[in-house]
Every structure is written in structure tokens, then in C-alpha cells.
Amino acid sequence: MKTVTIVGASLSGLYAARELRAQGFDGRLVIVGEEPHQPYDRPPLSKDFLTGRTDEEHLALTDADDAAGLDAEWLLGVRARGLDTRGRTVLLDDGRTVSTDAVVIATGAAARRIPGESLAGVHTLRTLDDARALRADLCRGHRRVVVIGGGFIGAETASSCAGLGHAVTVVEAAPLPLVPQIGAGMAAVCAALHRRGGVELITGTGVAGLRGTATVTGVDLTDGRTLPADLVIVGIGASPNTSWLAASTLALQDGVLCDDGCATALPQVVAVGDVARVGGRRAEHWTAATEQPRVAVTNLLAGRTVETVRTVPYFWSDQYGSRIQFAGRHRDGDTVRVTEGEINDDGPGETGFLAHYERDGRTVAVLGVDRPRAFMRARRELQREERERAAPAVL
């Protein structure tokens, strides 16, 4: 294997590059990135970067020494438009082609959009350029902000906007935000953080359309109401960037289909991060993007799946001065038991809480709000139990 091409100068793409070098690959390494930027950290975009507490320099994931150690060819500001597996080439939008022996797909996901987003004042928040544009608009005086979607990006952005002194309303079509992630009971508890932060939360109704000619002036809801708006932020999830692979023979279904080792059905092609559907699941979380590349590269260099991803899912979110942390996999019907701290009628207690999700007599997930130490202990215990269950029996 003389050349490996990583398509996606993302967090997972960068980790894959580091793993290739760490695991002994000393050939030509090419990294293709649609954005003109070197890899950067996305979680701060909706938080510290948006509020001005950090700058672009502190978002960078690489420095000169790191880049030199990778000894990679960076092709930035150009989009991949196709993968010719028979000819072993990656096709680029500018007409160039990259001949390669192996490919790591790390193209991530793109923010979902709604009709009317061409109006000035309507934003998504997925990339550095998105965050730059939104931050500039938020600095132009007091704004009436409507956030469409109460998921992590929507909630974190609403929190940042409220912290900057803007009037914020969050619209969530589901009865509660975050139900798929943490279950209905705990979602109701965490929804109280919006009220504490001075943000109006409207649930159980969708968006019928946006008002305005050149600039957005309001949001029409499906229940007949209209919310006045100077800024609209659309946070309704993301779709994996797989359109450039449509003409390939790869299996695509809400991402690139992979086995438990991030390997596709094509030899010498693996996928990692938000674009990868690994073992039937696609995880849009920082931990998945940093943990999958080690396994993917191991299998890529071996030419077959010799190792699988066995991590316990984990994510966190910072909202209204509180940190929400979750690890494990929950299902409807799990028993949820608060083991530390307390929950009040208006949400988490003053010192937060730790909750265990239990099924068939064992803990399958843990949720912490403002209990970082206790949560990390519980997370480590979950990881230990997962390793023990995965270990082969000794006869």
C-alpha cells in the first residue's frame, strides 16, 4: 500500500491520519477537505466561539509540529465529487484526480435545511464559516432570536444567544427536546434549563414557514401562531455527506454502511465519524469521531476486519451553565433511578444529579447534570462491564 487518501479534513479524518502514521504507514498520505480550513474543533462553535470567549486560533486541532509529523499532502477548499473504486481514484470538483490504494471516508455531515433559508438573518451552525456569520449578526445589537430545533446544537446555541442578552425562543416539533437521546422522563427534567435561562420553549408544534422578503421577519408555526424574529437559527439535525459516493458501489443508508470494524464491503475502503454507519448505528458525537479511527486504520492496514469498535456511547452538552453528560444505551421502559443529588419540580437540583438507567437488573446507561466526577466514575464502571461482557469465555 503506497498511497492512502483521507476524504474529509475533519476531526475523524485528522485522527485517522495520526493513526496511520502511528501504526507504521510511511507512504504517501493525502487529505482532501471541502472547507479551506485545517481541521478545527466544532463543539466550541455553539458555545465559547459564538459568545466571543474563544477565537479561531484556539479552535485549531493541529499546529506546525503536528502537521510536519503527519507529512501529508493537504488538498483544502476542494470537494470530492466521486470515488472510482475500479480505477482506484478520488475525483475532485476542480477536475483533479487522486490515485490511491486505500481510502478513509471522513466527510462528516451537513446541516439540514428548510425552505426559506435564502433570507438574510437565517442561519445554520455546523461549520466555522457558519459560526462566523452568526456571531457577526449577533453583534449588531439586541435581536429577537428563534431557534428551530431543541436538540444539542439548538439548545447550546439558544443558551449562548440568551447569555449575550438576546430574546430567545426555541421551537421543538416533538413533545420534548432530547427524548431520543435521554428518554422522556429525563428530557422533561433537562427542558427546565431553558426556562431557567430565560428562554421560551415551545414544544409539540412545527414550523410552517418563514416570513420576510429579503430579510427574515418572522416564523410561522403549524398551530397558526407567528413568532417575530430578527434572526432564525435552524438546528434540526444533520445529514451524512454521501452524495459524492452515489455513483460508487458502496452501500449507503443514512451514512456509509460499515461492519463493526468501520470496514465497508469494498477492500481498502473504511469510514469513520459522522458519515459512518458502524454496525447499524451512526453516532454524531466527538467521542465516536476520535475512537473509531484507531480501529478503522488497524483493519485498513490489515486488509480485513481484525478488530471491532466496542466503546460505550458517550456525549456531553453545555447549556445555561450546566453540563449534561450521558453514557450507554437506553431504551423505552428502562427504570431510571436518581442515585446522587436531586430533581426538583423545576428541574435539576442546585447541585445537579446522577441517574442510572437499569434494565434486567443491570445498569445500561448513566446521565449526569453538573456531577462530572460521579458521572465519570459511573462511566468507567459501564466501560468495565462492557469489556467483561465482550471478553471471550475462558474454558
GROMACS .gro file of C-alpha atoms in nm:
model
  395
    1MET     CA    1   0.000   0.000   0.000
    2LYS     CA    2   0.176   0.311  -0.126
    3THR     CA    3  -0.094   0.582  -0.106
    4VAL     CA    4  -0.382   0.637   0.136
    5THR     CA    5  -0.631   0.917   0.078
    6ILE     CA    6  -0.845   1.056   0.358
    7VAL     CA    7  -1.152   1.234   0.223
    8GLY     CA    8  -1.259   1.481   0.491
    9ALA     CA    9  -1.027   1.717   0.680
   10SER     CA   10  -1.244   1.666   0.986
   11LEU     CA   11  -1.179   1.562   1.344
   12SER     CA   12  -1.214   1.196   1.248
   13GLY     CA   13  -1.006   1.249   0.935
   14LEU     CA   14  -0.725   1.403   1.138
   15TYR     CA   15  -0.735   1.118   1.391
   16ALA     CA   16  -0.722   0.868   1.105
   17ALA     CA   17  -0.411   1.043   0.967
   18ARG     CA   18  -0.244   1.029   1.307
   19GLU     CA   19  -0.332   0.660   1.342
   20LEU     CA   20  -0.190   0.578   1.001
   21ARG     CA   21   0.146   0.722   1.096
   22ALA     CA   22   0.134   0.579   1.449
   23GLN     CA   23   0.058   0.231   1.312
   24GLY     CA   24   0.352   0.240   1.075
   25PHE     CA   25   0.220   0.360   0.741
   26ASP     CA   26   0.507   0.552   0.583
   27GLY     CA   27   0.372   0.601   0.230
   28ARG     CA   28   0.202   0.893   0.061
   29LEU     CA   29  -0.081   1.040   0.268
   30VAL     CA   30  -0.332   1.274   0.102
   31ILE     CA   31  -0.601   1.464   0.297
   32VAL     CA   32  -0.887   1.621   0.098
   33GLY     CA   33  -1.105   1.884   0.268
   34GLU     CA   34  -1.408   2.071   0.130
   35GLU     CA   35  -1.352   2.363   0.367
   36PRO     CA   36  -1.046   2.587   0.322
   37HIS     CA   37  -0.954   2.544   0.690
   38GLN     CA   38  -0.721   2.299   0.860
   39PRO     CA   39  -0.912   2.065   1.097
   40TYR     CA   40  -1.078   2.251   1.384
   41ASP     CA   41  -1.284   2.167   1.692
   42ARG     CA   42  -1.659   2.200   1.629
   43PRO     CA   43  -1.814   2.178   1.981
   44PRO     CA   44  -1.698   2.530   2.083
   45LEU     CA   45  -1.868   2.684   1.778
   46SER     CA   46  -2.207   2.690   1.951
   47LYS     CA   47  -2.061   2.792   2.285
   48ASP     CA   48  -1.737   2.981   2.355
   49PHE     CA   49  -1.671   3.087   1.995
   50LEU     CA   50  -2.024   3.219   1.947
   51THR     CA   51  -2.007   3.422   2.267
   52GLY     CA   52  -1.659   3.556   2.195
   53ARG     CA   53  -1.485   3.376   2.482
   54THR     CA   54  -1.251   3.200   2.241
   55ASP     CA   55  -1.112   3.278   1.897
   56GLU     CA   56  -1.031   3.084   1.584
   57GLU     CA   57  -0.672   3.022   1.689
   58HIS     CA   58  -0.792   2.814   1.983
   59LEU     CA   59  -1.020   2.602   1.763
   60ALA     CA   60  -0.729   2.460   1.563
   61LEU     CA   61  -0.667   2.087   1.615
   62THR     CA   62  -0.319   2.090   1.460
   63ASP     CA   63  -0.006   2.300   1.490
   64ALA     CA   64   0.307   2.321   1.279
   65ASP     CA   65   0.482   2.035   1.460
   66ASP     CA   66   0.178   1.806   1.434
   67ALA     CA   67   0.133   1.882   1.065
   68ALA     CA   68   0.502   1.818   0.998
   69GLY     CA   69   0.481   1.482   1.174
   70LEU     CA   70   0.193   1.374   0.954
   71ASP     CA   71   0.389   1.454   0.637
   72ALA     CA   72   0.060   1.476   0.444
   73GLU     CA   73  -0.047   1.648   0.125
   74TRP     CA   74  -0.336   1.878   0.216
   75LEU     CA   75  -0.586   1.949  -0.062
   76LEU     CA   76  -0.816   2.202   0.106
   77GLY     CA   77  -1.104   2.408  -0.029
   78VAL     CA   78  -1.199   2.140  -0.280
   79ARG     CA   79  -1.485   1.893  -0.266
   80ALA     CA   80  -1.466   1.528  -0.361
   81ARG     CA   81  -1.724   1.451  -0.629
   82GLY     CA   82  -1.671   1.081  -0.680
   83LEU     CA   83  -1.490   0.761  -0.591
   84ASP     CA   84  -1.380   0.535  -0.875
   85THR     CA   85  -1.308   0.213  -0.693
   86ARG     CA   86  -1.225   0.022  -1.008
   87GLY     CA   87  -0.970   0.283  -1.116
   88ARG     CA   88  -0.866   0.348  -0.755
   89THR     CA   89  -0.905   0.725  -0.782
   90VAL     CA   90  -1.078   1.001  -0.590
   91LEU     CA   91  -1.237   1.256  -0.824
   92LEU     CA   92  -1.232   1.622  -0.719
   93ASP     CA   93  -1.468   1.906  -0.812
   94ASP     CA   94  -1.188   2.108  -0.972
   95GLY     CA   95  -1.117   1.830  -1.221
   96ARG     CA   96  -0.817   1.679  -1.048
   97THR     CA   97  -0.793   1.313  -0.957
   98VAL     CA   98  -0.601   1.145  -0.678
   99SER     CA   99  -0.472   0.795  -0.749
  100THR     CA  100  -0.480   0.590  -0.431
  101ASP     CA  101  -0.453   0.238  -0.292
  102ALA     CA  102  -0.688   0.291   0.001
  103VAL     CA  103  -0.949   0.543   0.115
  104VAL     CA  104  -1.068   0.663   0.455
  105ILE     CA  105  -1.410   0.829   0.422
  106ALA     CA  106  -1.443   1.104   0.683
  107THR     CA  107  -1.670   1.356   0.511
  108GLY     CA  108  -1.893   1.410   0.813
  109ALA     CA  109  -2.244   1.552   0.784
  110ALA     CA  110  -2.414   1.872   0.668
  111ALA     CA  111  -2.678   2.074   0.849
  112ARG     CA  112  -3.033   2.000   0.739
  113ARG     CA  113  -3.214   2.298   0.591
  114ILE     CA  114  -3.570   2.426   0.550
  115PRO     CA  115  -3.739   2.625   0.273
  116GLY     CA  116  -3.674   2.999   0.302
  117GLU     CA  117  -3.317   2.980   0.425
  118SER     CA  118  -3.207   3.215   0.147
  119LEU     CA  119  -3.341   3.505   0.353
  120ALA     CA  120  -3.085   3.721   0.529
  121GLY     CA  121  -3.079   3.652   0.901
  122VAL     CA  122  -3.140   3.276   0.866
  123HIS     CA  123  -2.850   3.062   0.986
  124THR     CA  124  -2.738   2.707   1.037
  125LEU     CA  125  -2.447   2.626   1.269
  126ARG     CA  126  -2.224   2.345   1.154
  127THR     CA  127  -1.903   2.496   1.017
  128LEU     CA  128  -1.659   2.767   1.116
  129ASP     CA  129  -1.793   2.989   0.839
  130ASP     CA  130  -2.148   2.935   0.974
  131ALA     CA  131  -2.033   3.041   1.320
  132ARG     CA  132  -1.852   3.348   1.186
  133ALA     CA  133  -2.165   3.468   1.008
  134LEU     CA  134  -2.391   3.405   1.307
  135ARG     CA  135  -2.153   3.573   1.551
  136ALA     CA  136  -2.138   3.881   1.327
  137ASP     CA  137  -2.519   3.905   1.322
  138LEU     CA  138  -2.543   3.863   1.699
  139CYS     CA  139  -2.304   4.156   1.749
  140ARG     CA  140  -2.537   4.401   1.571
  141GLY     CA  141  -2.746   4.490   1.875
  142HIS     CA  142  -3.038   4.326   2.054
  143ARG     CA  143  -3.210   4.059   1.846
  144ARG     CA  144  -3.526   3.852   1.865
  145VAL     CA  145  -3.388   3.505   1.801
  146VAL     CA  146  -3.594   3.199   1.708
  147VAL     CA  147  -3.413   2.867   1.725
  148ILE     CA  148  -3.580   2.589   1.527
  149GLY     CA  149  -3.496   2.256   1.691
  150GLY     CA  150  -3.431   2.178   2.056
  151GLY     CA  151  -3.152   1.923   2.012
  152PHE     CA  152  -2.797   1.975   2.128
  153ILE     CA  153  -2.698   2.234   1.867
  154GLY     CA  154  -3.025   2.420   1.907
  155ALA     CA  155  -3.011   2.418   2.286
  156GLU     CA  156  -2.645   2.519   2.305
  157THR     CA  157  -2.694   2.799   2.054
  158ALA     CA  158  -3.004   2.922   2.237
  159SER     CA  159  -2.806   2.923   2.560
  160SER     CA  160  -2.527   3.128   2.401
  161CYS     CA  161  -2.770   3.376   2.248
  162ALA     CA  162  -2.951   3.421   2.579
  163GLY     CA  163  -2.617   3.472   2.753
  164LEU     CA  164  -2.544   3.754   2.509
  165GLY     CA  165  -2.866   3.927   2.614
  166HIS     CA  166  -3.089   3.841   2.319
  167ALA     CA  167  -3.457   3.742   2.343
  168VAL     CA  168  -3.468   3.375   2.252
  169THR     CA  169  -3.746   3.130   2.167
  170VAL     CA  170  -3.683   2.762   2.093
  171VAL     CA  171  -3.935   2.573   1.877
  172GLU     CA  172  -3.931   2.193   1.902
  173ALA     CA  173  -4.175   1.981   1.698
  174ALA     CA  174  -4.158   1.688   1.941
  175PRO     CA  175  -4.338   1.697   2.277
  176LEU     CA  176  -3.996   1.743   2.445
  177PRO     CA  177  -3.639   1.800   2.327
  178LEU     CA  178  -3.377   1.522   2.362
  179VAL     CA  179  -3.623   1.235   2.408
  180PRO     CA  180  -3.436   1.004   2.164
  181GLN     CA  181  -3.108   1.074   2.343
  182ILE     CA  182  -3.203   1.053   2.712
  183GLY     CA  183  -3.564   0.933   2.732
  184ALA     CA  184  -3.885   1.121   2.807
  185GLY     CA  185  -3.852   1.143   3.186
  186MET     CA  186  -3.506   1.294   3.193
  187ALA     CA  187  -3.583   1.506   2.884
  188ALA     CA  188  -3.857   1.677   3.085
  189VAL     CA  189  -3.607   1.749   3.363
  190CYS     CA  190  -3.346   1.894   3.128
  191ALA     CA  191  -3.606   2.102   2.941
  192ALA     CA  192  -3.635   2.310   3.257
  193LEU     CA  193  -3.288   2.450   3.187
  194HIS     CA  194  -3.439   2.658   2.905
  195ARG     CA  195  -3.682   2.826   3.145
  196ARG     CA  196  -3.406   2.888   3.396
  197GLY     CA  197  -3.203   3.054   3.125
  198GLY     CA  198  -3.486   3.293   3.038
  199VAL     CA  199  -3.563   3.119   2.709
  200GLU     CA  200  -3.916   3.042   2.591
  201LEU     CA  201  -3.957   2.678   2.487
  202ILE     CA  202  -4.243   2.591   2.254
  203THR     CA  203  -4.293   2.218   2.203
  204GLY     CA  204  -4.531   1.998   2.009
  205THR     CA  205  -4.560   2.230   1.711
  206GLY     CA  206  -4.364   2.260   1.391
  207VAL     CA  207  -4.261   2.537   1.157
  208ALA     CA  208  -4.490   2.612   0.860
  209GLY     CA  209  -4.257   2.865   0.700
  210LEU     CA  210  -4.050   3.180   0.733
  211ARG     CA  211  -4.169   3.535   0.675
  212GLY     CA  212  -3.981   3.816   0.505
  213THR     CA  213  -3.876   3.937   0.161
  214ALA     CA  214  -3.502   3.996   0.165
  215THR     CA  215  -3.459   3.956   0.542
  216VAL     CA  216  -3.641   3.723   0.779
  217THR     CA  217  -3.906   3.891   0.992
  218GLY     CA  218  -4.092   3.602   1.148
  219VAL     CA  219  -4.156   3.231   1.183
  220ASP     CA  220  -4.499   3.082   1.109
  221LEU     CA  221  -4.586   2.783   1.327
  222THR     CA  222  -4.813   2.495   1.233
  223ASP     CA  223  -5.053   2.589   1.514
  224GLY     CA  224  -5.128   2.925   1.346
  225ARG     CA  225  -4.902   3.145   1.555
  226THR     CA  226  -4.633   3.372   1.412
  227LEU     CA  227  -4.318   3.448   1.610
  228PRO     CA  228  -4.145   3.778   1.528
  229ALA     CA  229  -3.779   3.720   1.451
  230ASP     CA  230  -3.472   3.922   1.359
  231LEU     CA  231  -3.259   3.607   1.347
  232VAL     CA  232  -3.353   3.244   1.286
  233ILE     CA  233  -3.120   2.956   1.366
  234VAL     CA  234  -3.207   2.620   1.213
  235GLY     CA  235  -3.087   2.329   1.426
  236ILE     CA  236  -3.286   2.030   1.300
  237GLY     CA  237  -3.006   1.779   1.270
  238ALA     CA  238  -2.758   1.682   1.003
  239SER     CA  239  -2.743   1.452   0.701
  240PRO     CA  240  -2.431   1.246   0.625
  241ASN     CA  241  -2.223   1.373   0.333
  242THR     CA  242  -2.257   1.076   0.099
  243SER     CA  243  -2.383   1.234  -0.225
  244TRP     CA  244  -2.031   1.221  -0.373
  245LEU     CA  245  -2.043   0.842  -0.335
  246ALA     CA  246  -2.374   0.791  -0.516
  247ALA     CA  247  -2.211   0.652  -0.829
  248SER     CA  248  -1.986   0.415  -0.636
  249THR     CA  249  -2.081   0.062  -0.539
  250LEU     CA  250  -2.072   0.142  -0.168
  251ALA     CA  251  -2.387   0.067   0.032
  252LEU     CA  252  -2.539   0.395   0.152
  253GLN     CA  253  -2.821   0.417   0.404
  254ASP     CA  254  -2.817   0.721   0.631
  255GLY     CA  255  -2.439   0.707   0.602
  256VAL     CA  256  -2.179   0.468   0.467
  257LEU     CA  257  -2.267   0.116   0.579
  258CYS     CA  258  -1.979  -0.049   0.765
  259ASP     CA  259  -1.926  -0.357   0.976
  260ASP     CA  260  -1.836  -0.332   1.343
  261GLY     CA  261  -1.479  -0.251   1.244
  262CYS     CA  262  -1.562   0.053   1.024
  263ALA     CA  263  -1.485  -0.151   0.710
  264THR     CA  264  -1.710  -0.124   0.404
  265ALA     CA  265  -1.785  -0.403   0.160
  266LEU     CA  266  -1.509  -0.271  -0.066
  267PRO     CA  267  -1.149  -0.373   0.004
  268GLN     CA  268  -0.928  -0.091   0.130
  269VAL     CA  269  -1.220   0.146   0.200
  270VAL     CA  270  -1.319   0.235   0.556
  271ALA     CA  271  -1.539   0.509   0.701
  272VAL     CA  272  -1.524   0.699   1.030
  273GLY     CA  273  -1.707   0.974   1.216
  274ASP     CA  274  -2.047   1.128   1.143
  275VAL     CA  275  -2.066   0.979   0.794
  276ALA     CA  276  -2.009   0.619   0.906
  277ARG     CA  277  -2.291   0.382   0.997
  278VAL     CA  278  -2.089   0.136   1.204
  279GLY     CA  279  -2.257  -0.189   1.298
  280GLY     CA  280  -2.601  -0.045   1.225
  281ARG     CA  281  -2.552   0.281   1.417
  282ARG     CA  282  -2.439   0.629   1.314
  283ALA     CA  283  -2.304   0.831   1.606
  284GLU     CA  284  -2.268   1.208   1.565
  285HIS     CA  285  -2.052   1.259   1.872
  286TRP     CA  286  -1.698   1.374   1.939
  287THR     CA  287  -1.602   1.050   2.111
  288ALA     CA  288  -1.705   0.835   1.816
  289ALA     CA  289  -1.505   1.056   1.580
  290THR     CA  290  -1.193   1.014   1.793
  291GLU     CA  291  -1.226   0.645   1.884
  292GLN     CA  292  -1.331   0.489   1.554
  293PRO     CA  293  -1.017   0.586   1.353
  294ARG     CA  294  -0.785   0.358   1.553
  295VAL     CA  295  -0.995   0.051   1.475
  296ALA     CA  296  -1.060   0.159   1.116
  297VAL     CA  297  -0.691   0.210   1.041
  298THR     CA  298  -0.597  -0.120   1.205
  299ASN     CA  299  -0.839  -0.301   0.976
  300LEU     CA  300  -0.741  -0.097   0.671
  301LEU     CA  301  -0.375  -0.187   0.710
  302ALA     CA  302  -0.460  -0.550   0.783
  303GLY     CA  303  -0.678  -0.575   0.473
  304ARG     CA  304  -0.963  -0.729   0.674
  305THR     CA  305  -1.156  -0.677   0.996
  306VAL     CA  306  -0.937  -0.791   1.282
  307GLU     CA  307  -1.073  -0.553   1.545
  308THR     CA  308  -1.415  -0.407   1.624
  309VAL     CA  309  -1.540  -0.090   1.791
  310ARG     CA  310  -1.651  -0.173   2.144
  311THR     CA  311  -1.682   0.168   2.303
  312VAL     CA  312  -1.970   0.273   2.525
  313PRO     CA  313  -2.150   0.567   2.355
  314TYR     CA  314  -2.084   0.896   2.531
  315PHE     CA  315  -2.182   1.258   2.472
  316TRP     CA  316  -2.200   1.582   2.660
  317SER     CA  317  -2.370   1.918   2.617
  318ASP     CA  318  -2.320   2.255   2.788
  319GLN     CA  319  -2.641   2.452   2.833
  320TYR     CA  320  -2.721   2.754   3.050
  321GLY     CA  321  -2.419   2.700   3.273
  322SER     CA  322  -2.492   2.330   3.325
  323ARG     CA  323  -2.312   2.029   3.182
  324ILE     CA  324  -2.524   1.734   3.069
  325GLN     CA  325  -2.334   1.405   3.027
  326PHE     CA  326  -2.470   1.072   2.910
  327ALA     CA  327  -2.311   0.732   2.853
  328GLY     CA  328  -2.457   0.399   2.746
  329ARG     CA  329  -2.765   0.293   2.552
  330HIS     CA  330  -3.116   0.340   2.685
  331ARG     CA  331  -3.449   0.200   2.571
  332ASP     CA  332  -3.807   0.289   2.642
  333GLY     CA  333  -3.910   0.101   2.952
  334ASP     CA  334  -3.577   0.128   3.133
  335THR     CA  335  -3.604   0.211   3.501
  336VAL     CA  336  -3.440   0.546   3.577
  337ARG     CA  337  -3.315   0.591   3.932
  338VAL     CA  338  -3.155   0.907   4.074
  339THR     CA  339  -2.856   0.790   4.277
  340GLU     CA  340  -2.697   1.124   4.369
  341GLY     CA  341  -2.828   1.475   4.403
  342GLU     CA  342  -3.191   1.555   4.344
  343ILE     CA  343  -3.453   1.663   4.094
  344ASN     CA  344  -3.699   1.937   4.186
  345ASP     CA  345  -4.031   2.035   4.035
  346ASP     CA  346  -3.847   2.291   3.819
  347GLY     CA  347  -3.563   2.065   3.704
  348PRO     CA  348  -3.219   1.964   3.837
  349GLY     CA  349  -3.140   2.048   4.199
  350GLU     CA  350  -2.881   2.310   4.287
  351THR     CA  351  -2.600   2.054   4.297
  352GLY     CA  352  -2.722   1.859   3.995
  353PHE     CA  353  -2.787   1.486   3.992
  354LEU     CA  354  -2.670   1.147   3.870
  355ALA     CA  355  -2.920   0.896   3.733
  356HIS     CA  356  -2.880   0.529   3.642
  357TYR     CA  357  -3.084   0.362   3.368
  358GLU     CA  358  -3.147   0.000   3.463
  359ARG     CA  359  -3.270  -0.299   3.264
  360ASP     CA  360  -3.291  -0.664   3.370
  361GLY     CA  361  -3.110  -0.589   3.693
  362ARG     CA  362  -2.810  -0.409   3.547
  363THR     CA  363  -2.712  -0.052   3.465
  364VAL     CA  364  -2.720   0.017   3.091
  365ALA     CA  365  -2.671   0.396   3.090
  366VAL     CA  366  -2.596   0.690   3.317
  367LEU     CA  367  -2.693   1.057   3.300
  368GLY     CA  368  -2.526   1.333   3.493
  369VAL     CA  369  -2.613   1.700   3.524
  370ASP     CA  370  -2.342   1.904   3.697
  371ARG     CA  371  -2.196   1.590   3.858
  372PRO     CA  372  -1.881   1.540   3.648
  373ARG     CA  373  -1.676   1.333   3.895
  374ALA     CA  374  -1.958   1.099   3.990
  375PHE     CA  375  -2.055   1.066   3.626
  376MET     CA  376  -1.702   0.974   3.515
  377ARG     CA  377  -1.684   0.705   3.784
  378ALA     CA  378  -2.015   0.562   3.663
  379ARG     CA  379  -1.900   0.581   3.301
  380ARG     CA  380  -1.581   0.391   3.379
  381GLU     CA  381  -1.786   0.121   3.550
  382LEU     CA  382  -2.006   0.091   3.242
  383GLN     CA  383  -1.696   0.058   3.024
  384ARG     CA  384  -1.553  -0.211   3.253
  385GLU     CA  385  -1.876  -0.411   3.239
  386GLU     CA  386  -1.886  -0.376   2.859
  387ARG     CA  387  -1.532  -0.514   2.831
  388GLU     CA  388  -1.617  -0.806   3.058
  389ARG     CA  389  -1.926  -0.895   2.855
  390ALA     CA  390  -1.729  -0.870   2.530
  391ALA     CA  391  -1.438  -1.081   2.654
  392PRO     CA  392  -1.438  -1.442   2.530
  393ALA     CA  393  -1.519  -1.703   2.788
  394VAL     CA  394  -1.222  -1.894   2.929
  395LEU     CA  395  -1.286  -2.268   2.940
   0.00000   0.00000   0.00000
